[in-house]
PDB file of C-alpha atoms in Angstrom:
ATOM      1  CA  MET A   4     -11.828  71.027   1.552  1.00  0.00           C
ATOM      2  CA  ILE A   5     -11.676  71.024  -2.452  1.00  0.00           C
ATOM      3  CA  ARG A   6     -15.104  71.590  -4.437  1.00  0.00           C
ATOM      4  CA  VAL A   7     -15.530  70.150  -7.595  1.00  0.00           C
ATOM      5  CA  LEU A   8     -18.120  71.247  -9.755  1.00  0.00           C
ATOM      6  CA  LEU A   9     -18.210  68.410 -12.896  1.00  0.00           C
ATOM      7  CA  ILE A  10     -20.550  69.090 -15.869  1.00  0.00           C
ATOM      8  CA  ASP A  11     -20.819  66.364 -18.900  1.00  0.00           C
ATOM      9  CA  ASP A  12     -23.229  64.627 -20.286  1.00  0.00           C
ATOM     10  CA  ASP A  13     -22.183  61.121 -20.175  1.00  0.00           C
ATOM     11  CA  VAL A  14     -24.069  60.048 -16.835  1.00  0.00           C
ATOM     12  CA  VAL A  15     -21.829  57.312 -16.728  1.00  0.00           C
ATOM     13  CA  PHE A  16     -18.474  58.716 -16.963  1.00  0.00           C
ATOM     14  CA  GLY A  17     -20.161  61.591 -14.620  1.00  0.00           C
ATOM     15  CA  GLN A  18     -21.263  58.782 -11.662  1.00  0.00           C
ATOM     16  CA  MET A  19     -17.581  57.281 -12.081  1.00  0.00           C
ATOM     17  CA  MET A  20     -15.733  60.508 -12.110  1.00  0.00           C
ATOM     18  CA  THR A  21     -18.163  61.996  -8.925  1.00  0.00           C
ATOM     19  CA  ALA A  22     -17.681  58.704  -7.308  1.00  0.00           C
ATOM     20  CA  ALA A  23     -13.560  58.617  -7.641  1.00  0.00           C
ATOM     21  CA  LEU A  24     -13.217  62.480  -6.299  1.00  0.00           C
ATOM     22  CA  THR A  25     -15.345  62.097  -3.849  1.00  0.00           C
ATOM     23  CA  ALA A  26     -12.875  58.891  -2.658  1.00  0.00           C
ATOM     24  CA  GLN A  27     -10.313  61.329  -2.582  1.00  0.00           C
ATOM     25  CA  GLY A  28     -11.879  63.510  -0.452  1.00  0.00           C
ATOM     26  CA  MET A  29     -13.434  65.992  -2.422  1.00  0.00           C
ATOM     27  CA  GLU A  30     -16.631  67.524  -2.401  1.00  0.00           C
ATOM     28  CA  VAL A  31     -18.311  67.099  -5.914  1.00  0.00           C
ATOM     29  CA  HIS A  32     -21.770  68.535  -7.353  1.00  0.00           C
ATOM     30  CA  TYR A  33     -22.211  66.455 -10.639  1.00  0.00           C
ATOM     31  CA  GLN A  34     -24.635  67.634 -13.493  1.00  0.00           C
ATOM     32  CA  ASN A  35     -25.282  66.636 -16.889  1.00  0.00           C
ATOM     33  CA  SER A  36     -26.560  69.824 -18.903  1.00  0.00           C
ATOM     34  CA  LEU A  37     -25.655  73.452 -18.652  1.00  0.00           C
ATOM     35  CA  THR A  38     -28.907  74.181 -17.006  1.00  0.00           C
ATOM     36  CA  ALA A  39     -28.871  77.049 -14.720  1.00  0.00           C
ATOM     37  CA  VAL A  40     -25.349  76.353 -14.700  1.00  0.00           C
ATOM     38  CA  GLY A  41     -24.774  80.305 -13.590  1.00  0.00           C
ATOM     39  CA  ASP A  42     -26.607  79.662 -10.484  1.00  0.00           C
ATOM     40  CA  ILE A  43     -24.984  76.309  -9.680  1.00  0.00           C
ATOM     41  CA  VAL A  44     -21.500  78.586  -9.503  1.00  0.00           C
ATOM     42  CA  HIS A  45     -23.158  81.235  -7.720  1.00  0.00           C
ATOM     43  CA  GLN A  46     -24.746  78.571  -4.601  1.00  0.00           C
ATOM     44  CA  PHE A  47     -21.685  75.942  -4.908  1.00  0.00           C
ATOM     45  CA  GLN A  48     -18.518  77.793  -5.076  1.00  0.00           C
ATOM     46  CA  PRO A  49     -16.697  75.715  -6.702  1.00  0.00           C
ATOM     47  CA  SER A  50     -12.589  75.197  -6.636  1.00  0.00           C
ATOM     48  CA  ILE A  51     -12.098  73.876 -10.003  1.00  0.00           C
ATOM     49  CA  ILE A  52     -15.095  73.366 -12.898  1.00  0.00           C
ATOM     50  CA  LEU A  53     -14.728  70.144 -15.008  1.00  0.00           C
ATOM     51  CA  LEU A  54     -16.972  70.855 -18.049  1.00  0.00           C
ATOM     52  CA  ASP A  55     -17.252  68.923 -21.001  1.00  0.00           C
ATOM     53  CA  ILE A  56     -16.961  70.643 -24.456  1.00  0.00           C
ATOM     54  CA  GLU A  57     -20.624  69.022 -26.408  1.00  0.00           C
ATOM     55  CA  ILE A  58     -22.863  68.795 -23.672  1.00  0.00           C
ATOM     56  CA  GLY A  59     -25.880  67.244 -25.481  1.00  0.00           C
ATOM     57  CA  PRO A  60     -27.212  70.378 -27.546  1.00  0.00           C
ATOM     58  CA  GLY A  61     -25.697  72.487 -25.507  1.00  0.00           C
ATOM     59  CA  ASP A  62     -21.566  74.110 -25.579  1.00  0.00           C
ATOM     60  CA  GLY A  63     -19.384  74.426 -22.690  1.00  0.00           C
ATOM     61  CA  ILE A  64     -17.208  76.326 -23.972  1.00  0.00           C
ATOM     62  CA  LYS A  65     -19.694  79.333 -25.022  1.00  0.00           C
ATOM     63  CA  ALA A  66     -20.482  79.015 -21.170  1.00  0.00           C
ATOM     64  CA  VAL A  67     -17.131  79.995 -19.841  1.00  0.00           C
ATOM     65  CA  PRO A  68     -17.994  83.597 -19.835  1.00  0.00           C
ATOM     66  CA  LEU A  69     -21.265  83.182 -18.008  1.00  0.00           C
ATOM     67  CA  ILE A  70     -19.206  81.231 -15.508  1.00  0.00           C
ATOM     68  CA  ARG A  71     -16.684  83.794 -15.584  1.00  0.00           C
ATOM     69  CA  THR A  72     -19.044  86.798 -14.707  1.00  0.00           C
ATOM     70  CA  VAL A  73     -20.851  84.327 -12.035  1.00  0.00           C
ATOM     71  CA  HIS A  74     -17.031  83.245 -10.257  1.00  0.00           C
ATOM     72  CA  PRO A  75     -14.057  85.152 -12.402  1.00  0.00           C
ATOM     73  CA  MET A  76     -10.993  83.455 -10.620  1.00  0.00           C
ATOM     74  CA  VAL A  77     -12.093  79.454 -10.638  1.00  0.00           C
ATOM     75  CA  PRO A  78      -9.964  77.359 -13.155  1.00  0.00           C
TER      76      PRO A  78
END
């Protein structure tokens, strides 16, 4: 099963994407902030991460190095 970690601060978009991906048979973990992103990646072990660039006051691009230390091969 494909496990998708979706991180986006637009809650409506997040809910729509979660519903669409789930309907395609994927397991989705959605969150609307970068809070504890390293822990989430470690626990959920996603097959792929869909990461917004601007997440509230956070920066998705700056989170990538942390994500890579936890799960180096995730696209």
